[in-house]
Short mmCIF file of C-alpha atoms in Angstrom, two decimals:
data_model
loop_
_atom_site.label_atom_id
_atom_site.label_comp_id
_atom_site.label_asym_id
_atom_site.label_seq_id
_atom_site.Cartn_x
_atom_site.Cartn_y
_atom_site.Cartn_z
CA UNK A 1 103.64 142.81 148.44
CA UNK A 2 99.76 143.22 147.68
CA UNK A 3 101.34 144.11 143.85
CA UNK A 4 103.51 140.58 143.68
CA UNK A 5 100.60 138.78 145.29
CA UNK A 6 98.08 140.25 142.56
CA UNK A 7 100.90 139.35 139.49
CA UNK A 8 101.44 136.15 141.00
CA UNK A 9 97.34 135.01 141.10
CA UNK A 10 97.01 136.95 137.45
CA UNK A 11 99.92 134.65 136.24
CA UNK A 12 98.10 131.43 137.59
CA UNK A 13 94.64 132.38 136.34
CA UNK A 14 96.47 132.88 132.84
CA UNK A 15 98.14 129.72 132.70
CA UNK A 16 95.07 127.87 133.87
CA UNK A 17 93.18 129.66 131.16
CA UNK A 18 95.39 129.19 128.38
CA UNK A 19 96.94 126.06 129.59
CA UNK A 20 100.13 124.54 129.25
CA UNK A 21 102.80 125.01 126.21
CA UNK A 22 102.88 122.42 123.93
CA UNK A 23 105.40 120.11 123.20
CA UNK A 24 107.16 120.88 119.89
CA UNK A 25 106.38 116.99 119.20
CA UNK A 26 103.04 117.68 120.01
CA UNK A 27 102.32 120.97 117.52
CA UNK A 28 100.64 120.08 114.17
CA UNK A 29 102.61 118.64 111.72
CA UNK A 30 102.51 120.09 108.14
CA UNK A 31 100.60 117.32 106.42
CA UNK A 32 102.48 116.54 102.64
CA UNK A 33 100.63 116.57 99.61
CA UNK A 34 101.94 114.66 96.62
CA UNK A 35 100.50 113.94 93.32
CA UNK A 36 100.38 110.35 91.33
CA UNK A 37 99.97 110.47 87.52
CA UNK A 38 99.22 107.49 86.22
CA UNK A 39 98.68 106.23 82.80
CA UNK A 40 95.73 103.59 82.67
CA UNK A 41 92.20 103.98 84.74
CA UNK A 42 92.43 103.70 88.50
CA UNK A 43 91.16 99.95 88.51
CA UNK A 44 94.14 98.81 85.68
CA UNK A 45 96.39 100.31 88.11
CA UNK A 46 95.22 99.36 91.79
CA UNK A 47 97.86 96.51 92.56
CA UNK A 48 100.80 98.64 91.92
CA UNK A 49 99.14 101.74 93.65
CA UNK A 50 98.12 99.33 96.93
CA UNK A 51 101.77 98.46 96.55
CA UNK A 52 103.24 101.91 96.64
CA UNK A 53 100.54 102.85 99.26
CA UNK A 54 101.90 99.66 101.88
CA UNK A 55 105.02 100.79 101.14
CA UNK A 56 103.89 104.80 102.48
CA UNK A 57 102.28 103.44 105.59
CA UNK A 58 105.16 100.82 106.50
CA UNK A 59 107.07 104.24 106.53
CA UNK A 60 104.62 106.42 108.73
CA UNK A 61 102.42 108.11 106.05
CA UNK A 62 98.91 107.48 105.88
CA UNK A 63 96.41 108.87 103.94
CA UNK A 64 94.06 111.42 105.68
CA UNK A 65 96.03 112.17 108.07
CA UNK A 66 99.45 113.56 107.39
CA UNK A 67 99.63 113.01 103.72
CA UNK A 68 97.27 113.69 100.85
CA UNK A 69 97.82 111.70 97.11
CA UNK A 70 96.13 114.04 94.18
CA UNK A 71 95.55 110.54 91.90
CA UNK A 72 95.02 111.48 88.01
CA UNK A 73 94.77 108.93 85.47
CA UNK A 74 95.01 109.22 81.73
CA UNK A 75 92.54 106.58 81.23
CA UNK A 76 95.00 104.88 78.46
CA UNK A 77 95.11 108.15 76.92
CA UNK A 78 98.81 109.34 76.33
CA UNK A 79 96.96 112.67 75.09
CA UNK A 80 95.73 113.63 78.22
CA UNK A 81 98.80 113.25 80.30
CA UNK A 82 100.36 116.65 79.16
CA UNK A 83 97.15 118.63 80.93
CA UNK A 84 96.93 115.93 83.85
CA UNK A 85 100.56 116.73 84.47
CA UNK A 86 99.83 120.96 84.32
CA UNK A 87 96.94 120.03 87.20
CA UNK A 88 99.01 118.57 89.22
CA UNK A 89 102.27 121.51 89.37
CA UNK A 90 99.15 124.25 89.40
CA UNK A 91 98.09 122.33 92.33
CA UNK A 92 101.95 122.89 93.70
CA UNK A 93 102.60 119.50 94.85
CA UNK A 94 105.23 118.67 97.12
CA UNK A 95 106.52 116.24 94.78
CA UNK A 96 105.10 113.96 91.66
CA UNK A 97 105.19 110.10 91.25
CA UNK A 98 105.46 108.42 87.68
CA UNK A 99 105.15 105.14 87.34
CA UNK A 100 106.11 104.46 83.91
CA UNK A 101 108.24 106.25 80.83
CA UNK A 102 104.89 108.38 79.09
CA UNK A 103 104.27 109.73 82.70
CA UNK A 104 108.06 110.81 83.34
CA UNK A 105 108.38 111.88 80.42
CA UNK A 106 104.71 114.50 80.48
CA UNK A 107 105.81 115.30 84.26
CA UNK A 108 109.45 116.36 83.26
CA UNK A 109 108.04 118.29 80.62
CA UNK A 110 105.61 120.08 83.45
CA UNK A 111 107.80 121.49 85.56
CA UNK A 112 112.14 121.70 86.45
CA UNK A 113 111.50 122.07 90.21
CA UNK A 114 108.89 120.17 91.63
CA UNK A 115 110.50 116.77 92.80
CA UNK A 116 109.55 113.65 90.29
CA UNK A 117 110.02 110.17 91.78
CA UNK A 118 110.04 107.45 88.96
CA UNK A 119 108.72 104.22 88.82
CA UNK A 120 108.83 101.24 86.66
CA UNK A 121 110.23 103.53 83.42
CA UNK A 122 112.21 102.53 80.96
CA UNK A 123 116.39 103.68 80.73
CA UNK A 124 116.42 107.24 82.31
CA UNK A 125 119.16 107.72 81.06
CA UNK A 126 118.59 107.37 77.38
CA UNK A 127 115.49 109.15 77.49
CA UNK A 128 117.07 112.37 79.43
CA UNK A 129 115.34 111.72 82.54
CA UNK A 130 118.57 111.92 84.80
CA UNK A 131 122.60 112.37 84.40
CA UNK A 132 123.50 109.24 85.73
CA UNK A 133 122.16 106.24 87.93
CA UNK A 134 124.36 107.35 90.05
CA UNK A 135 124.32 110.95 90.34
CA UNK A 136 120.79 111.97 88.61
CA UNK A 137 121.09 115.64 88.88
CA UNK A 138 118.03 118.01 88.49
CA UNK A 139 114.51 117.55 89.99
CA UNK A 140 113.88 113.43 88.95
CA UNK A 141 114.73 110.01 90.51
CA UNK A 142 113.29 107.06 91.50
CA UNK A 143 113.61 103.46 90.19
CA UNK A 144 113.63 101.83 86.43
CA UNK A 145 112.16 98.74 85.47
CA UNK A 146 114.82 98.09 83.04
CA UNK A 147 117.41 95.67 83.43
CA UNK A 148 119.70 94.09 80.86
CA UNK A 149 118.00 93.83 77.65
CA UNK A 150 119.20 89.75 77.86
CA UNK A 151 115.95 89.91 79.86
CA UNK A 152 114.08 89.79 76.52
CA UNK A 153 116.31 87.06 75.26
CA UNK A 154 115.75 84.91 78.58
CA UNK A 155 112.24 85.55 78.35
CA UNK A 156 112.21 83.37 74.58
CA UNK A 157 114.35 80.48 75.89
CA UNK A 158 111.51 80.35 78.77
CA UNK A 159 108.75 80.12 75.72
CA UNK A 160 110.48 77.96 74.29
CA UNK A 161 111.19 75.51 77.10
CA UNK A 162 107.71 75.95 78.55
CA UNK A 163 106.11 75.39 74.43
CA UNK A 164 109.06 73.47 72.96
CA UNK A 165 107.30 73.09 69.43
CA UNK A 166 107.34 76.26 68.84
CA UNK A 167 109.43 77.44 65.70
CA UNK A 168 107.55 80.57 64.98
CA UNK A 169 107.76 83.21 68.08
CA UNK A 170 106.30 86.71 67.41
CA UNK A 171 107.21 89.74 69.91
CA UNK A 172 104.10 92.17 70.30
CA UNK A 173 106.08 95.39 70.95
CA UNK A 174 104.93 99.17 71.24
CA UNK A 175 106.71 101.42 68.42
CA UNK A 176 105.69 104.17 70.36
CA UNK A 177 107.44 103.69 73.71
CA UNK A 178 111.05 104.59 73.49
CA UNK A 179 114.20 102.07 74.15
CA UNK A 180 112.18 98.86 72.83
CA UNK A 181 114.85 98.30 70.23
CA UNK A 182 117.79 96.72 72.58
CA UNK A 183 115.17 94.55 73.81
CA UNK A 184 114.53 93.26 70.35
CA UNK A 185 117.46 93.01 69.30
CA UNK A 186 118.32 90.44 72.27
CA UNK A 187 115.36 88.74 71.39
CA UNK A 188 116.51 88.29 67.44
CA UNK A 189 119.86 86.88 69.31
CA UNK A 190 118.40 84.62 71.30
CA UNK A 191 115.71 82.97 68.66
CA UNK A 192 118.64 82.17 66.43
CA UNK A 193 120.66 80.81 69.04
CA UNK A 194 117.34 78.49 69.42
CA UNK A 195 116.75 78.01 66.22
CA UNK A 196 113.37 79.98 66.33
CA UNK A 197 112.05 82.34 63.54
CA UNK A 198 111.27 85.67 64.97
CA UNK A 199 108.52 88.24 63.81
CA UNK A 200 108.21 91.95 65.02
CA UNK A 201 104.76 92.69 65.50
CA UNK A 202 103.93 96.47 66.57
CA UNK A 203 100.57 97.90 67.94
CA UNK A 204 100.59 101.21 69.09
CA UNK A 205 96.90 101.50 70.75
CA UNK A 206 94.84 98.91 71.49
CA UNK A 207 93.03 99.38 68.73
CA UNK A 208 95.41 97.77 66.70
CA UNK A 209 95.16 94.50 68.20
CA UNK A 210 93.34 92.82 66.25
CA UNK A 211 95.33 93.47 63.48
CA UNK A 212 98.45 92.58 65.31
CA UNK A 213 96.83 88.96 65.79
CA UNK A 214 96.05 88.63 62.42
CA UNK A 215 99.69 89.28 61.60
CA UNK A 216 100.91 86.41 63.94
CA UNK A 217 98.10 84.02 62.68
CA UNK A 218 99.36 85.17 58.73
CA UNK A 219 103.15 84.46 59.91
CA UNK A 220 101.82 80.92 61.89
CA UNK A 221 103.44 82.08 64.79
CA UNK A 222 103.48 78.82 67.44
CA UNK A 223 103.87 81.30 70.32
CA UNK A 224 104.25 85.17 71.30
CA UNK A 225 106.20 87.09 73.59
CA UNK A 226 104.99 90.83 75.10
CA UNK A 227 107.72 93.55 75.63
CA UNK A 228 106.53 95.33 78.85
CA UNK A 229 104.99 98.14 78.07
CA UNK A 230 102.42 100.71 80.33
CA UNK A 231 99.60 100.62 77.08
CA UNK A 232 100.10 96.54 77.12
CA UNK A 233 100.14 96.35 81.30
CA UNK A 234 96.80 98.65 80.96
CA UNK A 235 95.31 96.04 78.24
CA UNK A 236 96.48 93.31 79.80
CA UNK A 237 93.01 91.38 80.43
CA UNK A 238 92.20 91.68 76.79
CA UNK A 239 95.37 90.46 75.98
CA UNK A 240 95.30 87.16 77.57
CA UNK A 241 91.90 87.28 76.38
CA UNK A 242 92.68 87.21 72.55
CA UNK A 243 95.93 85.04 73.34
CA UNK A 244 93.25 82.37 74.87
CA UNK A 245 90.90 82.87 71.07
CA UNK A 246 93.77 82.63 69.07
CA UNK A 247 94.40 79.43 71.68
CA UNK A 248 98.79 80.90 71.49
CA UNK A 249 101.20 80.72 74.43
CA UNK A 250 102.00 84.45 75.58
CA UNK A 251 105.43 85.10 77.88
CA UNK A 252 104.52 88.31 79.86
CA UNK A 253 106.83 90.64 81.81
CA UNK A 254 105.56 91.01 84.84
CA UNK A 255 102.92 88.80 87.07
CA UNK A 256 100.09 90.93 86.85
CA UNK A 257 99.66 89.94 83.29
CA UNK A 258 99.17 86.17 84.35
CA UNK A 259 97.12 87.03 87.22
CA UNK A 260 94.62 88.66 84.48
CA UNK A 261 94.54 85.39 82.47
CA UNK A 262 98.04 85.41 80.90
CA UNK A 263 100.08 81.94 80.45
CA UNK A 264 103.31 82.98 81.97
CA UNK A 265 105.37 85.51 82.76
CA UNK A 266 108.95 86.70 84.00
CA UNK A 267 110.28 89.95 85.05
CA UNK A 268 110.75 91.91 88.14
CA UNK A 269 108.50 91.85 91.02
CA UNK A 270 106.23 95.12 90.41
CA UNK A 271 104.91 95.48 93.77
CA UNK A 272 108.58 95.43 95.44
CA UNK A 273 109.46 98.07 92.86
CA UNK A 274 106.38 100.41 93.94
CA UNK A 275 107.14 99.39 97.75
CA UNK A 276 110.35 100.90 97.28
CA UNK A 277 109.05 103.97 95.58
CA UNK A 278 107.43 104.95 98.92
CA UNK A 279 111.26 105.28 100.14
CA UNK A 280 112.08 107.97 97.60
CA UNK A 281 108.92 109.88 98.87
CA UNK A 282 109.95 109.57 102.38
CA UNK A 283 113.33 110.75 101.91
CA UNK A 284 112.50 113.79 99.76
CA UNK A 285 109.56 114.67 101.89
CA UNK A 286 112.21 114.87 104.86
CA UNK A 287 114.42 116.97 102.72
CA UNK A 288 116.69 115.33 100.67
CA UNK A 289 116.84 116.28 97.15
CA UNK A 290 116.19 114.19 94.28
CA UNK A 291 119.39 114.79 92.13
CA UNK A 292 121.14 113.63 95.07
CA UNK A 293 119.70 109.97 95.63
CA UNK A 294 120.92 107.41 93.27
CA UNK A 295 118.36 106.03 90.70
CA UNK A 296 117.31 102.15 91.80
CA UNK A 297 117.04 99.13 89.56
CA UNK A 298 114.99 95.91 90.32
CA UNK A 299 116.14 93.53 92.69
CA UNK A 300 113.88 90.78 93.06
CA UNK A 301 112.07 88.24 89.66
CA UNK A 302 109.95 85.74 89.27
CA UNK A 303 108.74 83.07 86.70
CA UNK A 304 104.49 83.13 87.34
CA UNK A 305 102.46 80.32 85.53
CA UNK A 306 98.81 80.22 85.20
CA UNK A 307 97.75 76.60 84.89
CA UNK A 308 94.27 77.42 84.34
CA UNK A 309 95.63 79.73 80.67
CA UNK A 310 97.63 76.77 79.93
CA UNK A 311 94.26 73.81 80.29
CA UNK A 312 92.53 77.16 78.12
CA UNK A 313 94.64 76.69 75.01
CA UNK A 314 95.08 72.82 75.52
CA UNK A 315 98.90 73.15 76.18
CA UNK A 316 100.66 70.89 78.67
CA UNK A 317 103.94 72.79 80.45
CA UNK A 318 106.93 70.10 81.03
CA UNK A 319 106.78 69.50 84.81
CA UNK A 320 110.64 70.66 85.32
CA UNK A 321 109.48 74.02 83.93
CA UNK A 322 106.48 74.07 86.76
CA UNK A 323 109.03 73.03 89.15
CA UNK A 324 110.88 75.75 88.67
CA UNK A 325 108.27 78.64 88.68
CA UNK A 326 108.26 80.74 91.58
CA UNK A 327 104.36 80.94 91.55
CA UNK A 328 101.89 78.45 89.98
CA UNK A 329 97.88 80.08 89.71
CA UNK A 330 95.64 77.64 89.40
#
């Protein structure tokens, strides 16, 4: 009795020491650890990282706490990406986000198991990212930016109907960047379907810019349009900069160019595309596997006009084209 009395007070004097057990739901979580490797500087990139980031949180994961991001940015420099993608698989990630075609394509390069969730890249397909849309295979997925390359043609007969004296239309495109050439190619259909004289005009680096511009002003180009492009999207301030100096209307893919000064632009919605990225690193994070989830395309556009660009270069839009814009910055 005295022994079963003794065990019985030992027991209690444990438990109170120890305490209780905990809850499974109350253990510590493993907190995830992903890498992002971006292409322009930090700053360049901030509206479609605070996208992607909204998009983590509205799913649970916040920074700090059970999730670390390992940003690296190439600073504009495609060079650097190789060793910025080696940093982040020494670092053993749990998976890698890219949000354009360079990225993907240093990242895939990197490493054959580590998870790689795409963003806005070009046709995954074409550039051996994945199998299939539907059925991507291997250790990458994510979303593409590209839709039909029509979208190129659509964007001209906007240009045009927004600058309807235009004749002349150059497209400032990046020989560097793979799967630009379907995109042209709609563009050359559509500017003889409008009548409008075309003119390929390549820059590889920034530094070429200038000489690009003198090419349109040689050609009297009326008007330009911008393939989209993660070297233009970095440069985008200083291209609505010299667009405004050479006073020429500019057609952009994507809002953020006119919300750095840019006339117009029309393409998907960049910040639903990143939002939706988040959902890729959820669902691998809680153990699905990338070859298994189909590859996304854009859902949502929009036509973006920046009244102030258009008073800049002394250009007055037809008010049915405003009326139809999605989003008017003034």
């Amino acid at each position: 009795m005295r022994r079963t009395t003794a065990g019985i007070i030992a027991a209690l004097v444990l438990g109170i020491v120890a305490g209780p057990p905990v809850p499974h739901a109350q253990q510590a979580t493993r907190v995830a650890r992903i890498g992002w490797l971006g292409f322009p500087t930090r700053e360049v990139a901030e509206p479609v990282v605070q996208a992607f980031r909204r998009g983590l949180k509205d799913l649970g994961w916040v920074e700090g706490q059970n999730i670390v991001i390992e940003w690296r940015f190439a600073g504009g420099r495609a060079e650097r990406l190789p060793e910025l993608a080696a940093e982040l698989v020494g670092l053993r990630v749990d998976l890698i986000v890219v949000p354009n075609t360079p990225t993907a394509l240093a990242a895939k390069d990197a490493t054959k198991t580590i998870p790689i969730v795409t963003g806005a890249v070009g046709d995954p397909v074409g550039l051996g990212l994945v199998a299939s849309l539907a059925r991507p295979g291997g250790n990458i997925t994510g979303l593409t930016a590209v839709v039909s390359p029509e979208i190129a043609g659509k964007q001209l007969e906007l240009l045009k109907e927004a600058v309807p004296k235009a004749s002349r239309v150059a497209v400032l495109w990046n020989p560097a960047t793979p799967g630009s050439e379907p995109y042209l190619r709609e563009a050359e259909i559509a500017a003889r379907a409008l009548h409008v004289q075309l003119q390929r005009v390549g820059a590889r680096t920034s530094d070429e810019f200038a000489d690009a511009f003198a090419a349109m002003a040689r050609e009297r180009a009326g008007a330009f349009i911008v393939l989209g492009d993660p070297m233009f999207f970095g440069q985008r301030t200083r291209l609505a900069d010299l667009a405004r100096r050479g006073r020429l209307p500019a057609m952009y893919s994507a809002k953020e160019y006119a919300q750095a000064g840019g006339l117009m632009s029309h393409g998907p919605v960049l910040a639903d595309l990143y939002r939706r990225v988040a959902t890729y690193v959820d669902k691998i994070l809680k153990g699905a596997k990338p070859g298994d989830l189909p590859v996304e395309q854009p859902m949502k556009f929009e036509l973006v006009v920046n009244l102030k660009a258009a008073k800049a270069i002394g250009l007055t839009i037809p008010q049915s084209f405003l009326l139809r814009a999605d989003q008017l910055i003034e």
